[in-house]
PDB file of C-alpha atoms in Angstrom:
ATOM      1  CA  MET J   1     -41.259 -48.158 -49.417  1.00  0.00           C
ATOM      2  CA  ILE J   2     -41.526 -46.200 -46.179  1.00  0.00           C
ATOM      3  CA  ALA J   3     -37.892 -45.104 -46.523  1.00  0.00           C
ATOM      4  CA  VAL J   4     -38.510 -43.830 -50.079  1.00  0.00           C
ATOM      5  CA  ALA J   5     -41.600 -41.881 -48.999  1.00  0.00           C
ATOM      6  CA  ALA J   6     -39.722 -40.435 -46.043  1.00  0.00           C
ATOM      7  CA  ALA J   7     -36.800 -39.396 -48.291  1.00  0.00           C
ATOM      8  CA  VAL J   8     -39.213 -37.683 -50.710  1.00  0.00           C
ATOM      9  CA  ALA J   9     -40.854 -35.905 -47.778  1.00  0.00           C
ATOM     10  CA  VAL J  10     -37.456 -34.738 -46.547  1.00  0.00           C
ATOM     11  CA  ILE J  11     -36.496 -33.353 -49.956  1.00  0.00           C
ATOM     12  CA  LEU J  12     -39.842 -31.596 -50.413  1.00  0.00           C
ATOM     13  CA  GLY J  13     -39.674 -30.133 -46.917  1.00  0.00           C
ATOM     14  CA  ALA J  14     -36.155 -28.817 -47.476  1.00  0.00           C
ATOM     15  CA  LEU J  15     -37.130 -27.295 -50.830  1.00  0.00           C
ATOM     16  CA  LEU J  16     -40.150 -25.609 -49.299  1.00  0.00           C
ATOM     17  CA  MET J  17     -38.050 -24.143 -46.495  1.00  0.00           C
ATOM     18  CA  VAL J  18     -35.424 -22.866 -48.936  1.00  0.00           C
ATOM     19  CA  HIS J  19     -38.165 -21.362 -51.099  1.00  0.00           C
ATOM     20  CA  ALA J  20     -39.666 -19.679 -48.041  1.00  0.00           C
ATOM     21  CA  PHE J  21     -36.252 -18.283 -47.135  1.00  0.00           C
ATOM     22  CA  PHE J  22     -35.711 -16.729 -50.569  1.00  0.00           C
ATOM     23  CA  ASP J  23     -39.238 -15.313 -50.550  1.00  0.00           C
ATOM     24  CA  ALA J  24     -38.504 -13.688 -47.202  1.00  0.00           C
ATOM     25  CA  TYR J  25     -35.170 -12.412 -48.589  1.00  0.00           C
ATOM     26  CA  GLU J  26     -36.865 -10.801 -51.611  1.00  0.00           C
ATOM     27  CA  ASP J  27     -39.526  -9.176 -49.423  1.00  0.00           C
ATOM     28  CA  LEU J  28     -36.902  -7.832 -47.032  1.00  0.00           C
ATOM     29  CA  ALA J  29     -34.737  -6.547 -49.909  1.00  0.00           C
ATOM     30  CA  LYS J  30     -37.721  -4.769 -51.498  1.00  0.00           C
ATOM     31  CA  GLU J  31     -38.599  -3.183 -48.166  1.00  0.00           C
ATOM     32  CA  HIS J  32     -34.969  -2.119 -47.703  1.00  0.00           C
ATOM     33  CA  ASN J  33     -34.835  -0.559 -51.190  1.00  0.00           C
ATOM     34  CA  ALA J  34     -38.197   1.179 -50.793  1.00  0.00           C
ATOM     35  CA  HIS J  35     -37.109   2.690 -47.474  1.00  0.00           C
ATOM     36  CA  LEU J  36     -33.942   4.076 -49.049  1.00  0.00           C
ATOM     37  CA  ALA J  37     -35.875   5.478 -52.023  1.00  0.00           C
ATOM     38  CA  ASP J  38     -38.312   7.182 -49.620  1.00  0.00           C
ATOM     39  CA  ILE J  39     -35.375   8.889 -47.883  1.00  0.00           C
ATOM     40  CA  ALA J  40     -34.050  10.090 -51.259  1.00  0.00           C
ATOM     41  CA  TRP J  41     -37.440  11.499 -52.297  1.00  0.00           C
ATOM     42  CA  SER J  42     -37.812  13.202 -48.925  1.00  0.00           C
ATOM     43  CA  THR J  43     -34.360  14.786 -49.346  1.00  0.00           C
ATOM     44  CA  ASP J  44     -35.291  15.988 -52.830  1.00  0.00           C
ATOM     45  CA  ARG J  45     -38.458  17.645 -51.491  1.00  0.00           C
ATOM     46  CA  ASN J  46     -36.407  19.315 -48.763  1.00  0.00           C
ATOM     47  CA  ILE J  47     -33.999  20.776 -51.359  1.00  0.00           C
ATOM     48  CA  ALA J  48     -36.868  21.970 -53.544  1.00  0.00           C
ATOM     49  CA  ASP J  49     -38.526  23.644 -50.546  1.00  0.00           C
ATOM     50  CA  LEU J  50     -35.318  25.465 -49.580  1.00  0.00           C
ATOM     51  CA  PHE J  51     -34.861  26.726 -53.142  1.00  0.00           C
ATOM     52  CA  MET J  52     -38.484  27.832 -53.345  1.00  0.00           C
ATOM     53  CA  HIS J  53     -38.446  29.705 -50.027  1.00  0.00           C
ATOM     54  CA  ALA J  54     -35.119  31.418 -50.783  1.00  0.00           C
ATOM     55  CA  ASN J  55     -36.310  32.441 -54.243  1.00  0.00           C
ATOM     56  CA  ASP J  56     -39.641  33.741 -52.903  1.00  0.00           C
ATOM     57  CA  ASP J  57     -37.855  35.784 -50.248  1.00  0.00           C
ATOM     58  CA  LEU J  58     -35.448  37.244 -52.798  1.00  0.00           C
ATOM     59  CA  CYS J  59     -38.315  38.186 -55.117  1.00  0.00           C
ATOM     60  CA  TYR J  60     -40.203  39.832 -52.279  1.00  0.00           C
ATOM     61  CA  TYR J  61     -37.274  41.915 -51.042  1.00  0.00           C
ATOM     62  CA  VAL J  62     -36.156  42.938 -54.533  1.00  0.00           C
ATOM     63  CA  GLU J  63     -39.644  44.134 -55.423  1.00  0.00           C
ATOM     64  CA  ASN J  64     -39.982  46.012 -52.140  1.00  0.00           C
ATOM     65  CA  GLY J  65     -36.555  47.598 -52.580  1.00  0.00           C
ATOM     66  CA  ALA J  66     -37.460  49.329 -55.838  1.00  0.00           C
ATOM     67  CA  LYS J  67     -37.240  52.797 -54.262  1.00  0.00           C
ATOM     68  CA  ILE J  68     -33.744  52.117 -52.871  1.00  0.00           C
ATOM     69  CA  GLU J  69     -32.711  50.702 -56.227  1.00  0.00           C
ATOM     70  CA  ARG J  70     -33.803  53.887 -58.035  1.00  0.00           C
ATOM     71  CA  ALA J  71     -31.863  55.993 -55.546  1.00  0.00           C
ATOM     72  CA  TYR J  72     -28.747  53.876 -56.094  1.00  0.00           C
ATOM     73  CA  LEU J  73     -29.024  54.201 -59.874  1.00  0.00           C
ATOM     74  CA  ALA J  74     -29.562  57.956 -59.591  1.00  0.00           C
ATOM     75  CA  THR J  75     -26.814  58.762 -57.076  1.00  0.00           C
ATOM     76  CA  GLY J  76     -24.404  55.852 -57.322  1.00  0.00           C
ATOM     77  CA  ASP J  77     -24.266  55.694 -53.498  1.00  0.00           C
ATOM     78  CA  PRO J  78     -24.255  51.989 -52.523  1.00  0.00           C
ATOM     79  CA  THR J  79     -24.712  52.497 -48.763  1.00  0.00           C
ATOM     80  CA  PRO J  80     -28.550  52.509 -48.609  1.00  0.00           C
ATOM     81  CA  MET J  81     -28.693  49.455 -50.899  1.00  0.00           C
ATOM     82  CA  LEU J  82     -26.179  47.512 -48.787  1.00  0.00           C
ATOM     83  CA  ASP J  83     -27.853  48.562 -45.538  1.00  0.00           C
ATOM     84  CA  TYR J  84     -31.229  47.469 -46.895  1.00  0.00           C
ATOM     85  CA  PHE J  85     -30.140  43.921 -47.772  1.00  0.00           C
ATOM     86  CA  CYS J  86     -27.955  43.500 -44.683  1.00  0.00           C
ATOM     87  CA  SER J  87     -30.900  44.410 -42.455  1.00  0.00           C
ATOM     88  CA  LEU J  88     -33.192  41.806 -43.987  1.00  0.00           C
ATOM     89  CA  PRO J  89     -33.919  38.426 -42.335  1.00  0.00           C
ATOM     90  CA  LEU J  90     -33.118  36.995 -45.757  1.00  0.00           C
ATOM     91  CA  THR J  91     -29.404  36.843 -44.858  1.00  0.00           C
ATOM     92  CA  ASN J  92     -29.973  35.420 -41.369  1.00  0.00           C
ATOM     93  CA  PRO J  93     -30.210  31.663 -42.165  1.00  0.00           C
ATOM     94  CA  ASP J  94     -26.871  29.896 -41.845  1.00  0.00           C
ATOM     95  CA  TYR J  95     -26.912  28.785 -45.471  1.00  0.00           C
ATOM     96  CA  ILE J  96     -27.406  32.338 -46.894  1.00  0.00           C
ATOM     97  CA  SER J  97     -24.027  34.046 -47.221  1.00  0.00           C
ATOM     98  CA  ALA J  98     -24.619  37.282 -49.123  1.00  0.00           C
ATOM     99  CA  VAL J  99     -26.605  39.169 -51.748  1.00  0.00           C
ATOM    100  CA  LEU J 100     -24.911  40.399 -54.925  1.00  0.00           C
ATOM    101  CA  VAL J 101     -26.057  43.240 -57.165  1.00  0.00           C
ATOM    102  CA  LEU J 102     -25.070  42.695 -60.802  1.00  0.00           C
ATOM    103  CA  ARG J 103     -25.272  44.473 -64.120  1.00  0.00           C
ATOM    104  CA  ALA J 104     -24.853  42.034 -67.003  1.00  0.00           C
ATOM    105  CA  ASP J 105     -21.884  39.886 -65.874  1.00  0.00           C
ATOM    106  CA  ASP J 106     -20.331  42.548 -63.634  1.00  0.00           C
ATOM    107  CA  ILE J 107     -20.746  42.409 -59.844  1.00  0.00           C
ATOM    108  CA  LEU J 108     -21.454  45.927 -58.574  1.00  0.00           C
ATOM    109  CA  LEU J 109     -22.150  45.297 -54.896  1.00  0.00           C
ATOM    110  CA  CYS J 110     -21.851  42.519 -52.320  1.00  0.00           C
ATOM    111  CA  THR J 111     -23.357  42.632 -48.849  1.00  0.00           C
ATOM    112  CA  TYR J 112     -20.253  41.136 -47.210  1.00  0.00           C
ATOM    113  CA  CYS J 113     -17.512  43.064 -49.080  1.00  0.00           C
ATOM    114  CA  GLY J 114     -19.209  46.183 -50.408  1.00  0.00           C
ATOM    115  CA  GLU J 115     -18.133  47.450 -53.836  1.00  0.00           C
ATOM    116  CA  HIS J 116     -14.933  45.432 -54.079  1.00  0.00           C
ATOM    117  CA  CYS J 117     -16.338  41.950 -54.613  1.00  0.00           C
ATOM    118  CA  LYS J 118     -13.947  39.417 -56.122  1.00  0.00           C
ATOM    119  CA  CYS J 119     -16.606  36.771 -56.804  1.00  0.00           C
ATOM    120  CA  VAL J 120     -16.885  35.244 -60.269  1.00  0.00           C
ATOM    121  CA  PHE J 121     -19.351  33.009 -62.106  1.00  0.00           C
ATOM    122  CA  PRO J 122     -17.026  30.496 -63.831  1.00  0.00           C
ATOM    123  CA  TYR J 123     -19.877  28.723 -65.628  1.00  0.00           C
ATOM    124  CA  GLY J 124     -21.871  31.841 -66.480  1.00  0.00           C
ATOM    125  CA  ILE J 125     -24.974  33.376 -64.918  1.00  0.00           C
ATOM    126  CA  ASN J 126     -28.220  31.459 -65.213  1.00  0.00           C
ATOM    127  CA  ARG J 127     -31.421  33.258 -64.259  1.00  0.00           C
ATOM    128  CA  LYS J 128     -33.574  30.125 -64.462  1.00  0.00           C
ATOM    129  CA  ILE J 129     -31.788  27.688 -62.154  1.00  0.00           C
ATOM    130  CA  PRO J 130     -29.175  28.121 -59.379  1.00  0.00           C
ATOM    131  CA  CYS J 131     -25.643  28.526 -60.718  1.00  0.00           C
ATOM    132  CA  ILE J 132     -22.125  28.345 -59.280  1.00  0.00           C
ATOM    133  CA  CYS J 133     -20.332  31.407 -57.925  1.00  0.00           C
ATOM    134  CA  MET J 134     -16.790  31.403 -56.498  1.00  0.00           C
ATOM    135  CA  ASP J 135     -15.022  33.900 -54.243  1.00  0.00           C
ATOM    136  CA  GLU J 136     -11.349  34.810 -54.429  1.00  0.00           C
ATOM    137  CA  SER J 137     -10.362  31.931 -52.143  1.00  0.00           C
ATOM    138  CA  GLY J 138     -11.959  29.409 -54.509  1.00  0.00           C
ATOM    139  CA  THR J 139     -14.899  28.621 -52.228  1.00  0.00           C
ATOM    140  CA  ALA J 140     -17.961  27.681 -54.263  1.00  0.00           C
ATOM    141  CA  TYR J 141     -21.451  29.027 -53.602  1.00  0.00           C
ATOM    142  CA  LEU J 142     -24.799  28.329 -55.141  1.00  0.00           C
ATOM    143  CA  ALA J 143     -26.371  31.516 -56.552  1.00  0.00           C
ATOM    144  CA  LEU J 144     -30.077  32.161 -57.073  1.00  0.00           C
ATOM    145  CA  VAL J 145     -30.273  34.962 -59.661  1.00  0.00           C
ATOM    146  CA  MET J 146     -33.256  37.139 -60.562  1.00  0.00           C
ATOM    147  CA  GLN J 147     -33.728  40.125 -62.836  1.00  0.00           C
ATOM    148  CA  SER J 148     -34.930  43.399 -61.349  1.00  0.00           C
ATOM    149  CA  PRO J 149     -38.459  44.167 -62.548  1.00  0.00           C
ATOM    150  CA  SER J 150     -37.673  47.859 -63.053  1.00  0.00           C
ATOM    151  CA  SER J 151     -34.041  48.115 -64.249  1.00  0.00           C
ATOM    152  CA  ASP J 152     -31.161  46.284 -65.905  1.00  0.00           C
ATOM    153  CA  LEU J 153     -29.812  45.163 -62.525  1.00  0.00           C
ATOM    154  CA  CYS J 154     -29.804  41.548 -61.317  1.00  0.00           C
ATOM    155  CA  TYR J 155     -29.692  40.221 -57.776  1.00  0.00           C
ATOM    156  CA  ALA J 156     -27.982  37.010 -56.706  1.00  0.00           C
ATOM    157  CA  LEU J 157     -28.508  35.229 -53.433  1.00  0.00           C
ATOM    158  CA  LEU J 158     -25.389  33.283 -52.429  1.00  0.00           C
ATOM    159  CA  ILE J 159     -25.955  29.976 -50.653  1.00  0.00           C
ATOM    160  CA  ASP J 160     -23.133  28.527 -48.563  1.00  0.00           C
ATOM    161  CA  LEU J 161     -22.920  24.954 -49.829  1.00  0.00           C
ATOM    162  CA  GLN J 162     -21.682  23.268 -46.672  1.00  0.00           C
ATOM    163  CA  ASN J 163     -24.318  24.888 -44.463  1.00  0.00           C
ATOM    164  CA  PHE J 164     -26.917  24.245 -47.156  1.00  0.00           C
ATOM    165  CA  TYR J 165     -25.879  20.586 -47.140  1.00  0.00           C
ATOM    166  CA  ARG J 166     -26.237  20.408 -43.363  1.00  0.00           C
ATOM    167  CA  GLN J 167     -29.665  22.001 -43.610  1.00  0.00           C
ATOM    168  CA  VAL J 168     -30.752  19.474 -46.244  1.00  0.00           C
ATOM    169  CA  ALA J 169     -29.280  16.417 -44.581  1.00  0.00           C
ATOM    170  CA  GLY J 170     -30.149  17.109 -40.965  1.00  0.00           C
ATOM    171  CA  THR J 171     -28.554  15.400 -37.988  1.00  0.00           C
ATOM    172  CA  GLU J 172     -30.112  11.986 -38.457  1.00  0.00           C
ATOM    173  CA  LEU J 173     -29.353  11.705 -42.166  1.00  0.00           C
ATOM    174  CA  THR J 174     -25.690  12.695 -41.862  1.00  0.00           C
ATOM    175  CA  SER J 175     -25.107  10.270 -38.980  1.00  0.00           C
ATOM    176  CA  ASN J 176     -26.870   7.198 -40.383  1.00  0.00           C
ATOM    177  CA  TYR J 177     -26.807   7.676 -44.137  1.00  0.00           C
ATOM    178  CA  TRP J 178     -24.482   8.862 -46.888  1.00  0.00           C
ATOM    179  CA  LEU J 179     -26.056  11.710 -48.847  1.00  0.00           C
ATOM    180  CA  THR J 180     -24.516  12.851 -52.136  1.00  0.00           C
ATOM    181  CA  LEU J 181     -25.795  15.702 -54.305  1.00  0.00           C
ATOM    182  CA  TYR J 182     -24.517  16.126 -57.869  1.00  0.00           C
ATOM    183  CA  ASP J 183     -24.908  18.944 -60.393  1.00  0.00           C
ATOM    184  CA  GLU J 184     -24.065  17.498 -63.813  1.00  0.00           C
ATOM    185  CA  SER J 185     -23.690  20.907 -65.522  1.00  0.00           C
ATOM    186  CA  THR J 186     -20.785  21.933 -63.261  1.00  0.00           C
ATOM    187  CA  GLY J 187     -19.554  18.615 -61.851  1.00  0.00           C
ATOM    188  CA  LEU J 188     -20.272  19.861 -58.326  1.00  0.00           C
ATOM    189  CA  PHE J 189     -20.571  17.222 -55.599  1.00  0.00           C
ATOM    190  CA  LEU J 190     -21.821  17.691 -52.061  1.00  0.00           C
ATOM    191  CA  GLN J 191     -21.348  14.640 -49.887  1.00  0.00           C
ATOM    192  CA  ASN J 192     -20.680  13.528 -46.340  1.00  0.00           C
ATOM    193  CA  ASP J 193     -17.749  11.266 -45.647  1.00  0.00           C
ATOM    194  CA  GLU J 194     -15.322  10.822 -42.758  1.00  0.00           C
ATOM    195  CA  HIS J 195     -14.614  14.571 -42.946  1.00  0.00           C
ATOM    196  CA  GLN J 196     -18.207  15.543 -43.577  1.00  0.00           C
ATOM    197  CA  PRO J 197     -19.406  17.539 -45.304  1.00  0.00           C
ATOM    198  CA  ASP J 198     -17.217  17.728 -48.394  1.00  0.00           C
ATOM    199  CA  THR J 199     -17.613  19.936 -51.485  1.00  0.00           C
ATOM    200  CA  GLU J 200     -15.718  19.247 -54.677  1.00  0.00           C
ATOM    201  CA  ILE J 201     -15.955  19.671 -58.433  1.00  0.00           C
ATOM    202  CA  ILE J 202     -14.893  16.584 -60.394  1.00  0.00           C
ATOM    203  CA  SER J 203     -15.418  15.400 -63.952  1.00  0.00           C
ATOM    204  CA  VAL J 204     -17.734  12.594 -64.997  1.00  0.00           C
ATOM    205  CA  GLU J 205     -14.714  10.448 -65.918  1.00  0.00           C
ATOM    206  CA  GLU J 206     -13.180  10.919 -62.458  1.00  0.00           C
ATOM    207  CA  ALA J 207     -16.489  10.103 -60.784  1.00  0.00           C
ATOM    208  CA  LEU J 208     -17.019   6.900 -62.782  1.00  0.00           C
ATOM    209  CA  ALA J 209     -13.445   5.781 -62.090  1.00  0.00           C
ATOM    210  CA  ARG J 210     -14.113   5.797 -58.332  1.00  0.00           C
ATOM    211  CA  GLN J 211     -16.298   2.663 -58.508  1.00  0.00           C
ATOM    212  CA  ASP J 212     -18.303   3.670 -55.439  1.00  0.00           C
ATOM    213  CA  GLY J 213     -21.564   5.430 -54.590  1.00  0.00           C
ATOM    214  CA  VAL J 214     -20.510   8.544 -56.523  1.00  0.00           C
ATOM    215  CA  SER J 215     -20.112   6.385 -59.637  1.00  0.00           C
ATOM    216  CA  ILE J 216     -23.632   5.014 -59.179  1.00  0.00           C
ATOM    217  CA  LEU J 217     -25.004   8.542 -58.748  1.00  0.00           C
ATOM    218  CA  VAL J 218     -23.292   9.781 -61.931  1.00  0.00           C
ATOM    219  CA  THR J 219     -24.486   6.713 -63.845  1.00  0.00           C
ATOM    220  CA  GLY J 220     -28.080   7.346 -62.784  1.00  0.00           C
ATOM    221  CA  GLU J 221     -27.800  11.026 -63.738  1.00  0.00           C
ATOM    222  CA  THR J 222     -26.193  10.461 -67.141  1.00  0.00           C
ATOM    223  CA  GLN J 223     -28.723   7.740 -67.979  1.00  0.00           C
ATOM    224  CA  GLN J 224     -31.553   9.768 -66.416  1.00  0.00           C
ATOM    225  CA  ARG J 225     -33.116   6.829 -64.604  1.00  0.00           C
ATOM    226  CA  LEU J 226     -33.843   5.728 -61.072  1.00  0.00           C
ATOM    227  CA  LEU J 227     -31.240   3.375 -59.643  1.00  0.00           C
ATOM    228  CA  THR J 228     -30.827   1.290 -56.506  1.00  0.00           C
ATOM    229  CA  GLN J 229     -27.501  -0.539 -56.516  1.00  0.00           C
ATOM    230  CA  PRO J 230     -25.067  -2.076 -54.002  1.00  0.00           C
ATOM    231  CA  TYR J 231     -21.439  -1.006 -53.768  1.00  0.00           C
ATOM    232  CA  ARG J 232     -18.439  -1.256 -51.458  1.00  0.00           C
ATOM    233  CA  TYR J 233     -17.241   1.787 -49.533  1.00  0.00           C
ATOM    234  CA  GLN J 234     -13.512   1.754 -48.826  1.00  0.00           C
ATOM    235  CA  LYS J 235     -12.603   3.409 -45.520  1.00  0.00           C
ATOM    236  CA  SER J 236      -9.355   5.234 -44.804  1.00  0.00           C
ATOM    237  CA  ASP J 237      -8.241   2.452 -42.416  1.00  0.00           C
ATOM    238  CA  GLY J 238      -8.373  -0.105 -45.235  1.00  0.00           C
ATOM    239  CA  SER J 239     -11.627  -1.762 -44.179  1.00  0.00           C
ATOM    240  CA  SER J 240     -14.757  -1.639 -46.302  1.00  0.00           C
ATOM    241  CA  THR J 241     -18.514  -1.802 -45.846  1.00  0.00           C
ATOM    242  CA  ARG J 242     -21.256  -3.031 -48.135  1.00  0.00           C
ATOM    243  CA  ASN J 243     -23.670  -0.213 -48.921  1.00  0.00           C
ATOM    244  CA  LEU J 244     -26.782   0.314 -51.005  1.00  0.00           C
ATOM    245  CA  MET J 245     -27.487   3.575 -52.866  1.00  0.00           C
ATOM    246  CA  ALA J 246     -30.751   4.960 -54.269  1.00  0.00           C
ATOM    247  CA  VAL J 247     -30.445   7.610 -57.012  1.00  0.00           C
ATOM    248  CA  ILE J 248     -33.009  10.140 -58.265  1.00  0.00           C
ATOM    249  CA  PRO J 249     -31.805  12.041 -61.386  1.00  0.00           C
ATOM    250  CA  THR J 250     -32.654  15.704 -61.939  1.00  0.00           C
ATOM    251  CA  SER J 251     -35.053  14.933 -64.803  1.00  0.00           C
ATOM    252  CA  LEU J 252     -37.287  12.989 -62.398  1.00  0.00           C
ATOM    253  CA  ASN J 253     -36.878  14.893 -59.135  1.00  0.00           C
ATOM    254  CA  GLY J 254     -38.440  18.120 -57.898  1.00  0.00           C
ATOM    255  CA  ASN J 255     -35.460  20.350 -57.135  1.00  0.00           C
ATOM    256  CA  GLY J 256     -34.242  20.460 -60.744  1.00  0.00           C
ATOM    257  CA  VAL J 257     -30.586  21.165 -59.861  1.00  0.00           C
ATOM    258  CA  PHE J 258     -29.070  18.248 -57.963  1.00  0.00           C
ATOM    259  CA  ALA J 259     -29.272  14.548 -58.635  1.00  0.00           C
ATOM    260  CA  VAL J 260     -29.880  12.984 -55.221  1.00  0.00           C
ATOM    261  CA  GLY J 261     -28.123   9.861 -53.992  1.00  0.00           C
ATOM    262  CA  VAL J 262     -28.772   8.360 -50.559  1.00  0.00           C
ATOM    263  CA  ALA J 263     -26.797   5.346 -49.361  1.00  0.00           C
ATOM    264  CA  LEU J 264     -27.239   3.112 -46.341  1.00  0.00           C
ATOM    265  CA  SER J 265     -24.981   0.415 -44.971  1.00  0.00           C
ATOM    266  CA  SER J 266     -26.185  -3.065 -45.899  1.00  0.00           C
ATOM    267  CA  GLU J 267     -24.274  -4.726 -43.060  1.00  0.00           C
ATOM    268  CA  HIS J 268     -27.287  -4.837 -40.735  1.00  0.00           C
ATOM    269  CA  PHE J 269     -29.512  -6.074 -43.545  1.00  0.00           C
ATOM    270  CA  ILE J 270     -26.993  -8.780 -44.498  1.00  0.00           C
ATOM    271  CA  SER J 271     -26.516  -9.812 -40.860  1.00  0.00           C
ATOM    272  CA  ILE J 272     -30.281 -10.340 -40.564  1.00  0.00           C
ATOM    273  CA  LEU J 273     -30.229 -12.549 -43.658  1.00  0.00           C
ATOM    274  CA  GLN J 274     -27.224 -14.498 -42.400  1.00  0.00           C
ATOM    275  CA  HIS J 275     -28.881 -15.024 -39.012  1.00  0.00           C
ATOM    276  CA  THR J 276     -32.091 -16.173 -40.716  1.00  0.00           C
ATOM    277  CA  PHE J 277     -30.141 -18.507 -43.017  1.00  0.00           C
ATOM    278  CA  ARG J 278     -28.237 -19.997 -40.061  1.00  0.00           C
ATOM    279  CA  GLN J 279     -31.485 -20.603 -38.211  1.00  0.00           C
ATOM    280  CA  LEU J 280     -32.964 -22.213 -41.310  1.00  0.00           C
ATOM    281  CA  ALA J 281     -29.882 -24.410 -41.792  1.00  0.00           C
ATOM    282  CA  ILE J 282     -29.967 -25.495 -38.128  1.00  0.00           C
ATOM    283  CA  PHE J 283     -33.668 -26.285 -38.396  1.00  0.00           C
ATOM    284  CA  ILE J 284     -33.124 -28.340 -41.570  1.00  0.00           C
ATOM    285  CA  LEU J 285     -30.233 -30.239 -39.944  1.00  0.00           C
ATOM    286  CA  LEU J 286     -32.304 -30.982 -36.847  1.00  0.00           C
ATOM    287  CA  PHE J 287     -35.229 -32.030 -39.016  1.00  0.00           C
ATOM    288  CA  LEU J 288     -33.016 -34.303 -41.127  1.00  0.00           C
ATOM    289  CA  SER J 289     -31.337 -35.741 -38.017  1.00  0.00           C
ATOM    290  CA  GLY J 290     -34.668 -36.506 -36.383  1.00  0.00           C
ATOM    291  CA  LEU J 291     -36.023 -38.025 -39.569  1.00  0.00           C
ATOM    292  CA  THR J 292     -32.866 -40.138 -39.982  1.00  0.00           C
ATOM    293  CA  VAL J 293     -33.230 -41.487 -36.434  1.00  0.00           C
ATOM    294  CA  LEU J 294     -36.880 -42.240 -37.158  1.00  0.00           C
ATOM    295  CA  LEU J 295     -35.993 -44.083 -40.372  1.00  0.00           C
ATOM    296  CA  VAL J 296     -33.328 -46.115 -38.554  1.00  0.00           C
ATOM    297  CA  LEU J 297     -35.835 -47.079 -35.847  1.00  0.00           C
ATOM    298  CA  LEU J 298     -38.459 -47.976 -38.459  1.00  0.00           C
ATOM    299  CA  SER J 299     -35.915 -50.055 -40.378  1.00  0.00           C
ATOM    300  CA  ARG J 300     -34.869 -51.922 -37.208  1.00  0.00           C
ATOM    301  CA  ASN J 301     -38.503 -52.478 -36.297  1.00  0.00           C
ATOM    302  CA  ARG J 302     -39.233 -53.892 -39.737  1.00  0.00           C
ATOM    303  CA  ARG J 303     -36.251 -56.248 -39.524  1.00  0.00           C
ATOM    304  CA  SER J 304     -37.330 -57.314 -36.023  1.00  0.00           C
ATOM    305  CA  ASN J 305     -40.887 -57.978 -37.209  1.00  0.00           C
ATOM    306  CA  ARG J 306     -39.621 -59.955 -40.210  1.00  0.00           C
ATOM    307  CA  ALA J 307     -37.395 -62.063 -37.960  1.00  0.00           C
ATOM    308  CA  MET J 308     -40.316 -62.636 -35.583  1.00  0.00           C
ATOM    309  CA  ARG J 309     -42.564 -63.777 -38.450  1.00  0.00           C
ATOM    310  CA  ASP J 310     -39.879 -66.146 -39.724  1.00  0.00           C
ATOM    311  CA  ARG J 311     -39.469 -67.567 -36.218  1.00  0.00           C
ATOM    312  CA  VAL J 312     -43.221 -68.100 -35.861  1.00  0.00           C
ATOM    313  CA  ALA J 313     -43.418 -69.817 -39.246  1.00  0.00           C
ATOM    314  CA  LEU J 314     -40.546 -72.108 -38.295  1.00  0.00           C
ATOM    315  CA  LEU J 315     -42.217 -73.020 -34.994  1.00  0.00           C
ATOM    316  CA  GLU J 316     -45.478 -73.777 -36.805  1.00  0.00           C
ATOM    317  CA  GLN J 317     -43.645 -76.093 -39.180  1.00  0.00           C
ATOM    318  CA  GLU J 318     -41.927 -77.871 -36.297  1.00  0.00           C
ATOM    319  CA  ASN J 319     -45.213 -78.168 -34.451  1.00  0.00           C
ATOM    320  CA  GLN J 320     -46.922 -79.737 -37.470  1.00  0.00           C
ATOM    321  CA  ALA J 321     -44.034 -82.190 -37.906  1.00  0.00           C
TER     322      ALA J 321
END
């Protein structure tokens, strides 16, 4: 009877410990996911702030350059207009490359190449959200476009994508995390990898075929839902790491242009779980070993007591005889 009770106690104790382990695992996983989502939301706010400040600056300088604009339209001399924009602190940040002056779809002036600008807008000009502009070498820029309040001219602020990415990511994010930005309308990706940062334009089909963090980001964007999913990242040396990516699609984020994906290696998280599981397994083994020794001692003690009682009964019978 004691052995049965002890065995039941052992089983219940083991089940409780396993249950406690999985509860701890779920809590740790939720904390891990929430931390990654917080990083993604913080990145989204950073992008939205950069867009807002750049757009506000462009609006301010365009409105204050109305007199120079009228002179340019009257004389056709681009020098004062170019000097005005080149002298502004607007073009000082590393991620601001140039200012374009446009009429309809034609580029009239560019602050870094004057009147002979070879830039094009392959996906058209959008005055509501940033759009893609490419120079003659094929380098892509993000363009903030606004209409002049007093003429048919437009002004476009060109954002260098790699420097913009560095500004968004920051030193800590690019060294510890994988940040990927995706514009579904153009297929533009900004991401950091072993040759960080990297800018490329790929189709949805190509992205989904990769079966990595980019695929998760595209899935979240096409389905327009928040995602947090694990994936394997294949390194150039043939090794791989287990990562976790959090995705915020454009319909739910604040910047309105890029879907944001932030990934973090799960190796440390998994190593913590493995260490905890090993400790739990060792504890259960020690507990079972100790309980087994106790049961053996109790069993021997019971047999010894039974033998002693039988011996006493036999002596009593002999004494009575």
